[in-house]
Coordinates of C-alpha atoms in Angstrom, one line a residue:
X1 CA 8.8 6.9 -20.1
X2 CA 12.2 6.5 -17.4
X3 CA 10.8 9.4 -15.6
X4 CA 7.1 8.5 -15.1
X5 CA 8.0 5.3 -13.9
X6 CA 11.0 6.5 -11.6
X7 CA 8.4 9.9 -10.1
X8 CA 5.9 6.2 -9.8
X9 CA 8.4 4.8 -8.0
X10 CA 9.7 7.7 -6.2
X11 CA 5.8 8.3 -5.4
X12 CA 5.2 4.9 -4.1
X13 CA 8.2 4.9 -1.8
X14 CA 6.6 8.6 -0.2
X15 CA 3.1 6.4 0.4
X16 CA 5.1 3.3 2.3
X17 CA 6.9 6.1 4.4
X18 CA 3.4 8.4 5.0
X19 CA 1.9 5.3 5.8
X20 CA 4.7 4.4 8.7
X21 CA 4.9 7.8 10.1
X22 CA 2.0 7.6 12.3
X23 CA 2.6 4.6 13.9
X24 CA 5.6 6.9 15.8
X25 CA 3.1 9.3 17.0
X26 CA 1.8 7.8 20.0
X27 CA -1.5 10.7 20.5
X28 CA -3.2 8.3 17.7
X29 CA -5.8 5.3 17.9
X30 CA -4.7 1.5 17.1
X31 CA -7.4 1.7 14.9
X32 CA -6.2 4.6 12.9
X33 CA -2.6 3.8 13.1
X34 CA -3.7 0.2 11.3
X35 CA -6.1 2.2 8.7
X36 CA -3.2 4.5 7.7
X37 CA -0.6 1.9 7.7
X38 CA -2.7 -0.7 5.3
X39 CA -4.2 2.2 2.8
X40 CA -0.8 3.8 2.3
X41 CA 0.6 0.3 1.6
X42 CA -1.5 -0.7 -0.6
X43 CA -1.8 2.6 -2.6
X44 CA 2.1 2.6 -2.7
X45 CA 2.2 -0.6 -3.7
X46 CA -0.3 -0.4 -6.7
X47 CA 1.3 3.0 -7.1
X48 CA 4.5 1.0 -7.5
X49 CA 3.7 -2.3 -9.6
X50 CA 2.5 0.9 -11.8
X51 CA 6.1 2.1 -12.3
X52 CA 6.8 -0.9 -13.1
X53 CA 4.6 -1.7 -15.4
X54 CA 5.7 1.8 -17.1
X55 CA 9.7 0.3 -17.5
X56 CA 8.2 -3.2 -18.8
X57 CA 5.3 -3.6 -20.4
X58 CA 5.6 -7.3 -21.5
X59 CA 4.8 -8.1 -18.2
X60 CA 1.6 -6.6 -18.4
X61 CA -0.3 -9.6 -17.1
X62 CA 1.7 -10.0 -14.3
X63 CA 1.7 -6.7 -12.8
X64 CA -2.3 -6.6 -13.2
X65 CA -2.9 -9.8 -11.5
X66 CA -0.5 -8.7 -8.4
X67 CA -2.7 -5.2 -8.2
X68 CA -5.7 -6.9 -8.3
X69 CA -4.5 -9.5 -5.7
X70 CA -2.2 -7.1 -3.6
X71 CA -5.9 -5.1 -3.5
X72 CA -8.1 -7.8 -2.4
X73 CA -5.1 -9.1 0.4
X74 CA -4.8 -5.8 1.6
X75 CA -8.6 -5.0 2.2
X76 CA -9.3 -8.9 3.8
X77 CA -5.8 -7.7 5.8
X78 CA -6.8 -4.6 7.6
X79 CA -10.1 -6.1 8.1
X80 CA -8.9 -9.2 9.7
X81 CA -6.6 -6.6 11.9
X82 CA -9.1 -4.4 13.2
X83 CA -11.7 -6.4 13.9
X84 CA -8.7 -8.8 16.2
X85 CA -7.4 -4.7 17.7
X86 CA -11.4 -3.2 18.6
X87 CA -11.9 -6.9 20.3
X88 CA -9.0 -6.7 22.3
X89 CA -9.6 -3.1 22.8

């Protein structure tokens, strides 16, 4: 179970890095950068939470509530940021 947990944690960190790299790329639009960043951060964070769930299964209610809250918050936050960015462009 520790090997699966380590794999999921490393995979989540790679998703975070993958979402951060397009920010330094100047050829993409702001909305593309924001979309890539919010999606990869959301997926990376959820994968990290599942990696933690493999390590400490006793805390599954807290981790499930955290995963649901994170999914809802990141979806709403990315929508708000995209609307603000669209109006300023």
